[in-house]
mmCIF file of N, CA and C in Angstrom:
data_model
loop_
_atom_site.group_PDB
_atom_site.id
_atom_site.type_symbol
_atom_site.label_atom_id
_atom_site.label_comp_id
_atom_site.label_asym_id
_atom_site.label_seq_id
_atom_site.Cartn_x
_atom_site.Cartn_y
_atom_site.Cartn_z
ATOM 1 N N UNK A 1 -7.293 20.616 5.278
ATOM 2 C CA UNK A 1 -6.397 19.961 6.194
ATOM 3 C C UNK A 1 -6.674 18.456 6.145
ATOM 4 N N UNK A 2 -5.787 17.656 5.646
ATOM 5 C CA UNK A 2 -5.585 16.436 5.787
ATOM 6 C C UNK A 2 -5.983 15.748 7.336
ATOM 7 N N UNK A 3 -6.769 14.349 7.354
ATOM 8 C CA UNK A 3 -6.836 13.611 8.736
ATOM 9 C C UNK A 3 -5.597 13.513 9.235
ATOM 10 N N UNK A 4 -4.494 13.648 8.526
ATOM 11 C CA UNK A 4 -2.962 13.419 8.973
ATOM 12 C C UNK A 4 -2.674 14.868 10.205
ATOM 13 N N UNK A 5 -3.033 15.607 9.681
ATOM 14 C CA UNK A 5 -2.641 16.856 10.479
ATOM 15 C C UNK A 5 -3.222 16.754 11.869
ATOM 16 N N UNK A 6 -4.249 16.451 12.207
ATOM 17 C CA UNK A 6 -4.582 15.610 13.722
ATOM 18 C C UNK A 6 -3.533 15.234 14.389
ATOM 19 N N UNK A 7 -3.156 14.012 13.803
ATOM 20 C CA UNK A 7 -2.271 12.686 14.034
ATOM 21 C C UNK A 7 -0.902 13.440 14.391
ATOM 22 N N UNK A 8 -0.762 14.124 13.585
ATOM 23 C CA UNK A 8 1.000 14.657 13.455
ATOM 24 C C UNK A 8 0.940 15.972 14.420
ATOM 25 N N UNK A 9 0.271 16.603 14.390
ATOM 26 C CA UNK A 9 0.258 17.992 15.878
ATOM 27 C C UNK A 9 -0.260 17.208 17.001
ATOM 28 N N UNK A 10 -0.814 15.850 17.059
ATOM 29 C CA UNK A 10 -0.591 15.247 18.727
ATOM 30 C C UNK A 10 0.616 14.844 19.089
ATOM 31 N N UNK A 11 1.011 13.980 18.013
ATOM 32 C CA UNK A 11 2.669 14.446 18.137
ATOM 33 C C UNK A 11 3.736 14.984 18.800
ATOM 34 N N UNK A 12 3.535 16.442 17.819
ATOM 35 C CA UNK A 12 3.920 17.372 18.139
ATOM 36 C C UNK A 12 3.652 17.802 19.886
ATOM 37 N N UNK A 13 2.423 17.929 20.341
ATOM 38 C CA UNK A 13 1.948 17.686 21.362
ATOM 39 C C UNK A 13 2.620 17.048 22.275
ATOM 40 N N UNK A 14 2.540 15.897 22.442
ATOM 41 C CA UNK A 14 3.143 14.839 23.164
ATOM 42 C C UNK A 14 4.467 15.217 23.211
ATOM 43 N N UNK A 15 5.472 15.054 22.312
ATOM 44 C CA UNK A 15 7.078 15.678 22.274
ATOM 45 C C UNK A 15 6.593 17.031 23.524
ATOM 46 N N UNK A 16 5.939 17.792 23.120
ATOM 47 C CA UNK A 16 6.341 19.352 23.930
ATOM 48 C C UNK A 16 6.249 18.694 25.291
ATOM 49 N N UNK A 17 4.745 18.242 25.660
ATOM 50 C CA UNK A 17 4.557 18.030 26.772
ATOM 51 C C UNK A 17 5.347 17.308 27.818
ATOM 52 N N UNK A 18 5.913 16.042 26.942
ATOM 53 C CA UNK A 18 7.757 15.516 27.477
ATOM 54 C C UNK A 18 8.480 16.156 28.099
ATOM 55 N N UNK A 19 8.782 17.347 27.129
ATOM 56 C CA UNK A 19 9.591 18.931 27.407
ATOM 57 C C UNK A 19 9.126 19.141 28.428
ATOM 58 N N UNK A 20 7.966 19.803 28.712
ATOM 59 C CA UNK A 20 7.304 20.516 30.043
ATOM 60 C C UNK A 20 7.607 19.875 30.833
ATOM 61 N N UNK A 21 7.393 18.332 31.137
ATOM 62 C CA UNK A 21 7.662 17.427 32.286
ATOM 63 C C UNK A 21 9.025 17.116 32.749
ATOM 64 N N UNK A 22 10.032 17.463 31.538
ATOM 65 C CA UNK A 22 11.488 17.617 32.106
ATOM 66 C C UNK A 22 11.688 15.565 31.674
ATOM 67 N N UNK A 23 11.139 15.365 31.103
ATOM 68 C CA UNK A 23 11.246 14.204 30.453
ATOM 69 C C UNK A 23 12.075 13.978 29.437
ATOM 70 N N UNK A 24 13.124 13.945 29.148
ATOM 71 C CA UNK A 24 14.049 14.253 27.837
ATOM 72 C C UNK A 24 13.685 12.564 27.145
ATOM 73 N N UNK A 25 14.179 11.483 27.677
ATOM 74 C CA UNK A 25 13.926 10.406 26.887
ATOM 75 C C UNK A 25 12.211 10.560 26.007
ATOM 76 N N UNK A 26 11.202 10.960 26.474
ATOM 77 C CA UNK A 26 10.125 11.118 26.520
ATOM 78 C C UNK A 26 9.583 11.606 24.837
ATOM 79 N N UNK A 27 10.900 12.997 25.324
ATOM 80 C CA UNK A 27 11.127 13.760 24.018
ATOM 81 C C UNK A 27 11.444 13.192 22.849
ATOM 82 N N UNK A 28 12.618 12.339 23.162
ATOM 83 C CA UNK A 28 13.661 11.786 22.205
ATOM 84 C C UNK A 28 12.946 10.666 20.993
ATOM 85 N N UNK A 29 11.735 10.174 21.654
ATOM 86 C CA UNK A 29 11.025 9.464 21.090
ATOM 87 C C UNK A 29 10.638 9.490 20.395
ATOM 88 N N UNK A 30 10.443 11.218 19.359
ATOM 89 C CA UNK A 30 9.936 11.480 18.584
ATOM 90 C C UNK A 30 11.231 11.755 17.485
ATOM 91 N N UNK A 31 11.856 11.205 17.521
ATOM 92 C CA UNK A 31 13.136 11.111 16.534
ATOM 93 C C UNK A 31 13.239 9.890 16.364
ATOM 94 N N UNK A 32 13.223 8.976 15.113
ATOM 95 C CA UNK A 32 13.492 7.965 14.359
ATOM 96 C C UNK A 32 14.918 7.492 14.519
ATOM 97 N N UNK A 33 14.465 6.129 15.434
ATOM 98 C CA UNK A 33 15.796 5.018 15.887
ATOM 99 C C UNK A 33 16.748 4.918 14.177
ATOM 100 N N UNK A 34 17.290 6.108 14.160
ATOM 101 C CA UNK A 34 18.069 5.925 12.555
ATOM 102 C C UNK A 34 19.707 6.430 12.609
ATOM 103 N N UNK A 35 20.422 5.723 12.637
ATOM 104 C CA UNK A 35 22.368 6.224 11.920
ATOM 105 C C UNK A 35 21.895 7.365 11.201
ATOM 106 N N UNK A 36 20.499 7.467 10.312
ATOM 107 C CA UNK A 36 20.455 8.270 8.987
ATOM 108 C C UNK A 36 19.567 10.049 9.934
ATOM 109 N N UNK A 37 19.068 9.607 11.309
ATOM 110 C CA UNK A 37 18.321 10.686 11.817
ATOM 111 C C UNK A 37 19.130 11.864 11.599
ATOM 112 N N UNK A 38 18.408 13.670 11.084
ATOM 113 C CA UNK A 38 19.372 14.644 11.256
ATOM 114 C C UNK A 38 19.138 15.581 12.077
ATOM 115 N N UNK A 39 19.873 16.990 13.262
ATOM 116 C CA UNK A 39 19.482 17.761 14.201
ATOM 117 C C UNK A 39 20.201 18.559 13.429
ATOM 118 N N UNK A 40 19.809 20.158 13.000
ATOM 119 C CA UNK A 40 20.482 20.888 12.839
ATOM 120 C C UNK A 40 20.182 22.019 13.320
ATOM 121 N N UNK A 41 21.396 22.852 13.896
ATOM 122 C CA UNK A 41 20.486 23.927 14.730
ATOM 123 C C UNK A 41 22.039 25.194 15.233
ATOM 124 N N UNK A 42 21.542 26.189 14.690
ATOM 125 C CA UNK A 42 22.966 27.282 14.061
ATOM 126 C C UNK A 42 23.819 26.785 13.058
ATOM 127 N N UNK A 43 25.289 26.393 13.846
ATOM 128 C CA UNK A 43 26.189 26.013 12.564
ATOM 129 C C UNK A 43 26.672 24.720 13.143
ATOM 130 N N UNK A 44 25.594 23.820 14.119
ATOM 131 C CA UNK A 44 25.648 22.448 14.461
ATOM 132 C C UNK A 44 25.192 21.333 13.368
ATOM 133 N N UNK A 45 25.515 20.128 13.030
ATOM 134 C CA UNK A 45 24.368 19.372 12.617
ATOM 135 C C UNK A 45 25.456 18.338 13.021
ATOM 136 N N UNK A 46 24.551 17.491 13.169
ATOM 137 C CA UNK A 46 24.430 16.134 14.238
ATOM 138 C C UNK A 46 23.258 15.035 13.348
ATOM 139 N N UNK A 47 24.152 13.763 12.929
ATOM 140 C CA UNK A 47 23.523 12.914 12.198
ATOM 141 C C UNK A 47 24.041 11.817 13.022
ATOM 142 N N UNK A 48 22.493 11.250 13.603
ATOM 143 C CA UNK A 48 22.456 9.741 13.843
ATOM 144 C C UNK A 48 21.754 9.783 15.280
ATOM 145 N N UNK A 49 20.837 8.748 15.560
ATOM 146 C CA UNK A 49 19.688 8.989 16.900
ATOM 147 C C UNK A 49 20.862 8.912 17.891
ATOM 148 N N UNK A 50 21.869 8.228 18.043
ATOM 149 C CA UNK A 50 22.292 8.236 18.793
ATOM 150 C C UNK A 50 23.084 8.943 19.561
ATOM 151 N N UNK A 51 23.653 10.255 18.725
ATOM 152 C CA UNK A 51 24.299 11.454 18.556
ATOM 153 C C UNK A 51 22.958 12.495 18.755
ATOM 154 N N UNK A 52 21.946 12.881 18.664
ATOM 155 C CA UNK A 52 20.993 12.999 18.714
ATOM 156 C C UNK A 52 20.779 12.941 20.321
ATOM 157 N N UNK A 53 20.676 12.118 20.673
ATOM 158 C CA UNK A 53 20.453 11.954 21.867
ATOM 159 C C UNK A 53 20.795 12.377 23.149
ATOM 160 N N UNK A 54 22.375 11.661 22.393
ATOM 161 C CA UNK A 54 23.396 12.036 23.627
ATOM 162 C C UNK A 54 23.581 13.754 23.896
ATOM 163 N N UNK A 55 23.092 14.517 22.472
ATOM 164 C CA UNK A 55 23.098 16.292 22.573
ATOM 165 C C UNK A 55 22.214 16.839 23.552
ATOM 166 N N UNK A 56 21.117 15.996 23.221
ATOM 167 C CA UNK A 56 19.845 16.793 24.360
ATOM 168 C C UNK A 56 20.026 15.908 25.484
ATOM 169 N N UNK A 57 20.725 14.938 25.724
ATOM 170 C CA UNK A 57 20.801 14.421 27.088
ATOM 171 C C UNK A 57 22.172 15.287 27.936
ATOM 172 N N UNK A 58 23.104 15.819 26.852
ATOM 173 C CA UNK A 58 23.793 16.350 27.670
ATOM 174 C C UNK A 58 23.212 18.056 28.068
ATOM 175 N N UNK A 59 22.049 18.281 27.282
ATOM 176 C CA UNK A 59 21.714 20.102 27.358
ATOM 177 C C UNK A 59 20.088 20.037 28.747
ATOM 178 N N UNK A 60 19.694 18.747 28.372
ATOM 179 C CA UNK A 60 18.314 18.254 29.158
ATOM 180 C C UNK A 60 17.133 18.872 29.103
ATOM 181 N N UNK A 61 16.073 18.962 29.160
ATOM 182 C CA UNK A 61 14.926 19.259 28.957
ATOM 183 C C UNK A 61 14.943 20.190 29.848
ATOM 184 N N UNK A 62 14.530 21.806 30.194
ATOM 185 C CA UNK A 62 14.548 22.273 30.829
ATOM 186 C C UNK A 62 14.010 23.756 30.308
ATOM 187 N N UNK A 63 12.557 24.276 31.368
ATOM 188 C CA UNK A 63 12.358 25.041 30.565
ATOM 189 C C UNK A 63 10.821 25.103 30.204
ATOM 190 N N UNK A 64 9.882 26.004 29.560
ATOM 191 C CA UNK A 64 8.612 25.684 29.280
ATOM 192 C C UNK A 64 8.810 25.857 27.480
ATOM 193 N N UNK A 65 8.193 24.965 26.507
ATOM 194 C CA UNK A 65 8.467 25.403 25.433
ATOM 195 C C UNK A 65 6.837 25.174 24.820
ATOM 196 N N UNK A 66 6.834 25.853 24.022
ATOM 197 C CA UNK A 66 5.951 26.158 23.425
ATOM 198 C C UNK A 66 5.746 26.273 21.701
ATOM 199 N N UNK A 67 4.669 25.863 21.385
ATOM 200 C CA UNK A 67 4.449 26.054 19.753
ATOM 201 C C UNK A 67 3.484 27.359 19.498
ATOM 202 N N UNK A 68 4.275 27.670 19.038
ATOM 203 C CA UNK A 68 3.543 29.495 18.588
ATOM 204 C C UNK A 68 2.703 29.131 16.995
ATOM 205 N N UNK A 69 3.459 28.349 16.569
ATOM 206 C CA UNK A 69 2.347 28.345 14.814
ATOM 207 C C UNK A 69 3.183 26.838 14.181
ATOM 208 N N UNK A 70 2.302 26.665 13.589
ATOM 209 C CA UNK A 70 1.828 24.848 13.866
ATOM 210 C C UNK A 70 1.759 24.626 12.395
ATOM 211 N N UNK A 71 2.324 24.515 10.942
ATOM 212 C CA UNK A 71 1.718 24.143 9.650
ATOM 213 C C UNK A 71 2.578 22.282 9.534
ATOM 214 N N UNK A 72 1.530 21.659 9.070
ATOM 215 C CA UNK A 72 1.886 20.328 8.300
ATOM 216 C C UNK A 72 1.369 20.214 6.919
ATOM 217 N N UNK A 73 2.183 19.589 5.857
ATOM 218 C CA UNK A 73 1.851 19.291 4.763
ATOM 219 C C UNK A 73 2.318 17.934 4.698
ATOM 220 N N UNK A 74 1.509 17.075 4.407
ATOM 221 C CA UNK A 74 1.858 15.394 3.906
ATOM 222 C C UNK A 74 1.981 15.748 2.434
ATOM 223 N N UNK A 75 3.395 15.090 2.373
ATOM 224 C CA UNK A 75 3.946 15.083 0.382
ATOM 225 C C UNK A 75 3.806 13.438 -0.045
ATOM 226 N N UNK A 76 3.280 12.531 0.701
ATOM 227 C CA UNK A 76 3.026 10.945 0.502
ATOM 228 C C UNK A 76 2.136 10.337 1.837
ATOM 229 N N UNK A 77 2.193 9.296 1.494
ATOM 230 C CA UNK A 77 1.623 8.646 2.414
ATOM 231 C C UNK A 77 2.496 8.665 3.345
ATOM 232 N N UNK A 78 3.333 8.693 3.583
ATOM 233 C CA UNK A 78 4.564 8.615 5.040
ATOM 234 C C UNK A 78 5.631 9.335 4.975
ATOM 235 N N UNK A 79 5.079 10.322 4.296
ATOM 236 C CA UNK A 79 6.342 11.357 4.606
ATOM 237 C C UNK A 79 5.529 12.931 4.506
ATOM 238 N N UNK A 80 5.986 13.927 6.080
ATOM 239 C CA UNK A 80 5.521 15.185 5.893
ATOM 240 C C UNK A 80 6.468 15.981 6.333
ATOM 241 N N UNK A 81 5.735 16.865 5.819
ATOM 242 C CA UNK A 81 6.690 18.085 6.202
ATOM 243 C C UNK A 81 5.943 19.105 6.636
ATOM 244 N N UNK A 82 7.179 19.665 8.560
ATOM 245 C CA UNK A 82 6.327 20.790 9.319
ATOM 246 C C UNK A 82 7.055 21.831 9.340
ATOM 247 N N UNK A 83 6.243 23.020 9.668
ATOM 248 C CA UNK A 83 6.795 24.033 9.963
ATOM 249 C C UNK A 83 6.506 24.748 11.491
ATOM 250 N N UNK A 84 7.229 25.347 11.847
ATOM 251 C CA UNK A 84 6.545 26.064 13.112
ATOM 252 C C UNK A 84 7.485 27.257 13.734
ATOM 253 N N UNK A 85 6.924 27.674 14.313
ATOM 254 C CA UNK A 85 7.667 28.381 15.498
ATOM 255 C C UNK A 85 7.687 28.181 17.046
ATOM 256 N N UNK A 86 8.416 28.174 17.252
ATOM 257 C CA UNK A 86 8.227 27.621 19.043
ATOM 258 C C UNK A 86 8.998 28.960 19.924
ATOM 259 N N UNK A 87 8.649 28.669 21.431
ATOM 260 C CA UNK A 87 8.943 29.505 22.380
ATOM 261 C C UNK A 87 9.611 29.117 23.308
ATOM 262 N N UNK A 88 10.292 28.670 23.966
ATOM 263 C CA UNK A 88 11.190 28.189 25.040
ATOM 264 C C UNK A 88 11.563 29.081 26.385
ATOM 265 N N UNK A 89 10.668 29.404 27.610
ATOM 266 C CA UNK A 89 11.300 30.426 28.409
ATOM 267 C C UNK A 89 11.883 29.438 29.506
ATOM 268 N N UNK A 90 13.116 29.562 29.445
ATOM 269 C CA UNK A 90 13.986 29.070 30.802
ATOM 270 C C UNK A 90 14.184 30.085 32.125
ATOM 271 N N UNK A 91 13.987 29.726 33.038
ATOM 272 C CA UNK A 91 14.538 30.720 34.006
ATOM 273 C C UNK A 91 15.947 30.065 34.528
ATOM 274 N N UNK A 92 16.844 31.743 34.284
ATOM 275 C CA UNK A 92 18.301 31.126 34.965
ATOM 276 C C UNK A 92 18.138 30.742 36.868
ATOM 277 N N UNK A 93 17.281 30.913 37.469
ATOM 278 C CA UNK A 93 16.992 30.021 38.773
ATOM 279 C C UNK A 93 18.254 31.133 39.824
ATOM 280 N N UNK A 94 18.582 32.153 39.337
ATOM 281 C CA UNK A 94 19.122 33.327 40.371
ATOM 282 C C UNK A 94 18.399 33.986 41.517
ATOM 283 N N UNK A 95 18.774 34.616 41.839
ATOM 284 C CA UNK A 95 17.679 35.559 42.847
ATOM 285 C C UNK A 95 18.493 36.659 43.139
ATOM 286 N N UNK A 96 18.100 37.689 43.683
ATOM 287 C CA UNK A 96 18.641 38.804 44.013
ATOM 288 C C UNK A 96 18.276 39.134 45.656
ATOM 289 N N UNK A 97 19.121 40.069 46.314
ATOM 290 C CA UNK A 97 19.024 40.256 47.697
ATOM 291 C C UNK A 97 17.420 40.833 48.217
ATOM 292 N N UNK A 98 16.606 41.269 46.982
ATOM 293 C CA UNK A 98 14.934 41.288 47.027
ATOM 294 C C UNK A 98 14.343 40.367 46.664
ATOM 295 N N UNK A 99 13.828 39.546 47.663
ATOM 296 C CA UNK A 99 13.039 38.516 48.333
ATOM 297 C C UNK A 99 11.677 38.545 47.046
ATOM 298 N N UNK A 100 11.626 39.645 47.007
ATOM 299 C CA UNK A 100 10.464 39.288 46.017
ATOM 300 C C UNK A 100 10.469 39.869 44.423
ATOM 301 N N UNK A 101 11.557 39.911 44.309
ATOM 302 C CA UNK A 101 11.989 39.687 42.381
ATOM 303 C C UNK A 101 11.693 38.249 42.121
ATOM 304 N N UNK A 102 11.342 38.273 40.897
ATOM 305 C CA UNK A 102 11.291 37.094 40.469
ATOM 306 C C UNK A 102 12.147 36.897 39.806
ATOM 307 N N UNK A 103 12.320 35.563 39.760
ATOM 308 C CA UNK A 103 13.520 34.888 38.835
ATOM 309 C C UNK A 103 13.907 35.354 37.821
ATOM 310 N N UNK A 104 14.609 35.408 37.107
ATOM 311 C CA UNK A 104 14.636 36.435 35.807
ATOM 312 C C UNK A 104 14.791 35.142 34.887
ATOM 313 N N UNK A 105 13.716 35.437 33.722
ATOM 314 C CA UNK A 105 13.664 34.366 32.602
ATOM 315 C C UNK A 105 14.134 34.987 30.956
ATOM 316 N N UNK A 106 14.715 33.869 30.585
ATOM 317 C CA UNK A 106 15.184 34.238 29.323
ATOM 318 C C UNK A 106 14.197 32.908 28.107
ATOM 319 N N UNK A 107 13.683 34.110 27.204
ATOM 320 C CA UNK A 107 13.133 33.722 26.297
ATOM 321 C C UNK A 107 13.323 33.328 25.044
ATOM 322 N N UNK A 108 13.607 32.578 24.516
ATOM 323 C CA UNK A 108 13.944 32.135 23.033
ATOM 324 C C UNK A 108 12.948 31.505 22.067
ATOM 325 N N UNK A 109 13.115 32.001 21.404
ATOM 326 C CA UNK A 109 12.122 31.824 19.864
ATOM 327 C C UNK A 109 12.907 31.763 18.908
ATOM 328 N N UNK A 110 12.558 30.427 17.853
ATOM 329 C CA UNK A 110 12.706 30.514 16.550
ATOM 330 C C UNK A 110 11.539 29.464 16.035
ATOM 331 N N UNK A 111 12.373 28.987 14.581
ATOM 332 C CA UNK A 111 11.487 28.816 13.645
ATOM 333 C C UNK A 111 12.199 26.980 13.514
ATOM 334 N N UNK A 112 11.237 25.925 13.241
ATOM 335 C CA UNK A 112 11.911 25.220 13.122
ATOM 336 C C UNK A 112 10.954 24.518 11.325
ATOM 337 N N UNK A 113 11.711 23.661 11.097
ATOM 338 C CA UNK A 113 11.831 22.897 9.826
ATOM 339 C C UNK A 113 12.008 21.562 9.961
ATOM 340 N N UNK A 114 10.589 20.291 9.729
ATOM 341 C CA UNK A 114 11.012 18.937 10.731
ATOM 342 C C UNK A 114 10.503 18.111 9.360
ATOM 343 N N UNK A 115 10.813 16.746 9.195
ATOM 344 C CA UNK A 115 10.737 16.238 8.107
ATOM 345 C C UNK A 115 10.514 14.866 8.834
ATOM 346 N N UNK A 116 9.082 14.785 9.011
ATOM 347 C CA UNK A 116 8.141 13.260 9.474
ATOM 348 C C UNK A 116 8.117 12.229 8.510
ATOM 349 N N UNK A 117 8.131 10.987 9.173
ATOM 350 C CA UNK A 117 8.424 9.607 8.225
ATOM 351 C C UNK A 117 7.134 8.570 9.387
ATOM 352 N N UNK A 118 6.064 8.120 8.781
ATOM 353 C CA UNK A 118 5.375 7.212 9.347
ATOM 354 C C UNK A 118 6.425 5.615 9.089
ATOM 355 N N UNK A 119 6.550 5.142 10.573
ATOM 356 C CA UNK A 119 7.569 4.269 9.907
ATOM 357 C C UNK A 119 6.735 3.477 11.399
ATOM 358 N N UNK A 120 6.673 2.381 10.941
ATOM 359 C CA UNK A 120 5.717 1.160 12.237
ATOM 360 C C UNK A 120 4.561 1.683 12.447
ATOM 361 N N UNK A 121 3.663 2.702 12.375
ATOM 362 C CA UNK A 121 2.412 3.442 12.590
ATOM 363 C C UNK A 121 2.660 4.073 13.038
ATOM 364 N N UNK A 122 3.690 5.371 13.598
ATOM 365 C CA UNK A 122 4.227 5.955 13.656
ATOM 366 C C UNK A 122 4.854 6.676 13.199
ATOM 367 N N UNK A 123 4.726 8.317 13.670
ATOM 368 C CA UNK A 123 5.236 9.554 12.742
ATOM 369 C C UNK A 123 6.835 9.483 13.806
ATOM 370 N N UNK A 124 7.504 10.025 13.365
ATOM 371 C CA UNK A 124 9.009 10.203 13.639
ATOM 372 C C UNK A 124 9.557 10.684 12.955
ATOM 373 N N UNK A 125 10.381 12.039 13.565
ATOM 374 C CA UNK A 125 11.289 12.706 12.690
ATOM 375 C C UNK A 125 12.940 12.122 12.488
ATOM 376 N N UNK A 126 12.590 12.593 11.151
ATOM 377 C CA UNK A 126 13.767 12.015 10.550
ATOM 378 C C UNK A 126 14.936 13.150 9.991
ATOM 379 N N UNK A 127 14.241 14.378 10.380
ATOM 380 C CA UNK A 127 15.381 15.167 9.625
ATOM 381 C C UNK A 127 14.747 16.540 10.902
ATOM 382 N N UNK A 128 15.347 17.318 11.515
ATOM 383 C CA UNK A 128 15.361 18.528 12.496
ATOM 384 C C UNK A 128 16.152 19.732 11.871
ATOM 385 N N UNK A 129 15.635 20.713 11.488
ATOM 386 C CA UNK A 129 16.343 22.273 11.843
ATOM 387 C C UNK A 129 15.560 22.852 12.301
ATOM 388 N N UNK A 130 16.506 23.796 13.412
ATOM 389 C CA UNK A 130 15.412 24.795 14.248
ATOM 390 C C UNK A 130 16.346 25.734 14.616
ATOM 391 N N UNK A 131 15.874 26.496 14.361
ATOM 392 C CA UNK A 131 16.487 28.055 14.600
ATOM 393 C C UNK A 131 16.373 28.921 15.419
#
């Protein structure tokens, strides 16, 4: 494991923990101020930070998400490539006429595919699919 792999799963880190806090700009940070940035995700794709943005600002951080399996490979000095799987449980925030059901949560998992660019001393993704 490369010293890079540290560097790039705090990252990773930091982005989730954004998430957890319901911080979306927080999040967003970890996407590269680029026209050229890409999100792809089902039969969406969305090119440019600013388009980018405006997607998860209109869907919002919401939710606990999680990294289930964590791989980085650096192919240069400033450019890597991750893999992972993540977990996302949202609760739809319902209730039922029993006081003590709990919320009912819906869980989502997939696999995502992220393509890091050290650009100012800084890792930032430059390319997103997640499934």
């Amino acid at each position: 494991m490369s010293s890079n792999y540290a560097e790039i799963k705090a990252c990773f880190d930091e982005w989730t923990k954004s998430w957890n806090e319901g911080d979306i700009n927080g999040y967003l940070q970890g996407y590269a101020d680029s026209p050229s940035v890409r999100y792809v995700s089902g039969k969406k794709v969305v090119v440019g930070k600013d388009n980018v943005s405006k997607l998860f600002q209109e869907r919002g951080a919401s939710g606990k998400l999680s990294l289930l399996h964590f791989e980085s490979d650096c192919v240069s000095d400033i450019d890597a490539i991750c893999f992972g799987k993540y977990q996302l449980i949202e609760s739809d925030g319902g209730s039922s006429e029993d006081d003590h059901e709990k919320e009912k949560e819906k869980i989502h998992e997939g696999c995502f595919t992220v393509h890091l660019r050290r650009m100012e001393g800084f890792w930032k993704i430059i390319s997103d699919h997640s499934s």
